[in-house]
C-alpha positions as a Markdown table, in Angstrom:
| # | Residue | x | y | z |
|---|---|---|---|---|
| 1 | Unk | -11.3 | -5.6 | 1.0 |
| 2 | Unk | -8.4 | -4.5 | -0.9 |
| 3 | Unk | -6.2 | -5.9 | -2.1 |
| 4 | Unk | -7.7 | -8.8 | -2.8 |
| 5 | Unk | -11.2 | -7.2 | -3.8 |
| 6 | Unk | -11.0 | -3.3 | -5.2 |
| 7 | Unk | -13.5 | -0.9 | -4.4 |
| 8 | Unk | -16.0 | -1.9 | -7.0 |
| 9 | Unk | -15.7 | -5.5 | -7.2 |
| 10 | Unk | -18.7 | -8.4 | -7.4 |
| 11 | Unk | -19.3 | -10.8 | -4.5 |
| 12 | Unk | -21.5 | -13.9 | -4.5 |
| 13 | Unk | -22.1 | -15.1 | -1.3 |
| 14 | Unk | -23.9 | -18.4 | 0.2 |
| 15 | Unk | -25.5 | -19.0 | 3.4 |
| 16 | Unk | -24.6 | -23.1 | 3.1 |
| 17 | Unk | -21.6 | -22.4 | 4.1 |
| 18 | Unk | -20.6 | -21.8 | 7.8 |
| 19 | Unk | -18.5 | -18.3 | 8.4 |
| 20 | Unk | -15.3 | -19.8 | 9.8 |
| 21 | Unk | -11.9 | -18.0 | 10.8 |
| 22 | Unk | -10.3 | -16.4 | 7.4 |
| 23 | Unk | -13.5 | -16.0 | 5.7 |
| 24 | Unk | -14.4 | -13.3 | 3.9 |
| 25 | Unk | -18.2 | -12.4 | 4.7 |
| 26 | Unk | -21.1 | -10.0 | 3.6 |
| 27 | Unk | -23.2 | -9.0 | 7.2 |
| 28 | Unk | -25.4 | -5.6 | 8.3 |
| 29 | Unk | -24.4 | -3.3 | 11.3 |
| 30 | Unk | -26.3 | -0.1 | 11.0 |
| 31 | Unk | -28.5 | -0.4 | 7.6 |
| 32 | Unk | -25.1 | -1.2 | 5.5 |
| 33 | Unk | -23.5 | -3.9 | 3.8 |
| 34 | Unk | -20.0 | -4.5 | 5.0 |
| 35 | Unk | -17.2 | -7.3 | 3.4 |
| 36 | Unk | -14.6 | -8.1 | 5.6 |
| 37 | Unk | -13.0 | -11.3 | 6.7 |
| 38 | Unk | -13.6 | -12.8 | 9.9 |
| 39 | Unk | -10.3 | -12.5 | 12.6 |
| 40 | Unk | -11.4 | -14.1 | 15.4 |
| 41 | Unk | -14.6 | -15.1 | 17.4 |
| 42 | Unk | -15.7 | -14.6 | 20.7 |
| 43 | Unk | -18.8 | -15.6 | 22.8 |
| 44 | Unk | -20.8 | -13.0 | 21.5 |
| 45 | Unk | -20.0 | -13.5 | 17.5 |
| 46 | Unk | -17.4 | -13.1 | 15.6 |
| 47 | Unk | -14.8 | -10.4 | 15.0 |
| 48 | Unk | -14.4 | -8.8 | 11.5 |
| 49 | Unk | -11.4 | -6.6 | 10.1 |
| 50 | Unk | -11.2 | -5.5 | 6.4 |
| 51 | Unk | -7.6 | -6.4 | 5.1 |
| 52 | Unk | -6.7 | -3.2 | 4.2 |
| 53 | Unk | -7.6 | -1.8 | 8.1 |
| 54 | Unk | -4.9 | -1.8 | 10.6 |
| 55 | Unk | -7.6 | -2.2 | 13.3 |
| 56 | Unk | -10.5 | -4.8 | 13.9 |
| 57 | Unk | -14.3 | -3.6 | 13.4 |
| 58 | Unk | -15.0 | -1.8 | 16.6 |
| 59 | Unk | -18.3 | -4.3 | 17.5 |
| 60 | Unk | -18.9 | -8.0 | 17.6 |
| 61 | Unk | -20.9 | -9.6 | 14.5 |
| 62 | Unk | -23.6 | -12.6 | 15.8 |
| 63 | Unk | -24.4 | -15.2 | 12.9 |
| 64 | Unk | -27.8 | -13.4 | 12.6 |
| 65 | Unk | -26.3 | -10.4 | 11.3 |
| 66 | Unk | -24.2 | -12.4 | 8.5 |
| 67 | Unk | -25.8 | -12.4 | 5.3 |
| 68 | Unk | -23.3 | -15.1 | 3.3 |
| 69 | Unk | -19.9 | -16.4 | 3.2 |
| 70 | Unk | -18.2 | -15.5 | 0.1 |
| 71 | Unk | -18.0 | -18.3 | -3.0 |
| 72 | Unk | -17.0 | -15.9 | -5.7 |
| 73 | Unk | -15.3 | -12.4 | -6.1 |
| 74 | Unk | -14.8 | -10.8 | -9.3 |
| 75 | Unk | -12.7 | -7.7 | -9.5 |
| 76 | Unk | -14.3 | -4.9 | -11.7 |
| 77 | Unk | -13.3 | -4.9 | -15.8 |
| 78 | Unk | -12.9 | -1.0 | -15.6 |
């Protein structure tokens, strides 16, 4: 999630609030955590892109696979 979050950086993330458009979420596709922001939404979930990607996540995201909007990002001290 460069630049806004280097490689190594600390997310909180809450499941009271609703992923919207813009957000930058924490969800699961194939055993992994992945934190992108959300670029769209369809009928199937939503869309996901990291901001340093020129391309959207190839696969759509349903809210069951989102583990929490994030509140808080702290970049590493190192």
């Amino acid at each position: 999630m460069a630049p806004e979050l280097p490689a190594g950086s600390l997310i909180v993330t809450s499941m009271l609030l609703a992923p919207s458009d813009g957000s930058v979420c924490a969800y699961r596709h194939n055993g992994n955590i992945i934190v992108h922001r959300i670029v769209g939404e369809n009928e199937n979930g939503f869309i996901f892109k990291g901001d340093a990607n020129n391309v959207e996540d190839p696969y759509t995201v349903s809210i069951s696979e989102i583990d929490g909007r994030m509140i808080i990002g702290i970049p590493p001290l190192l």
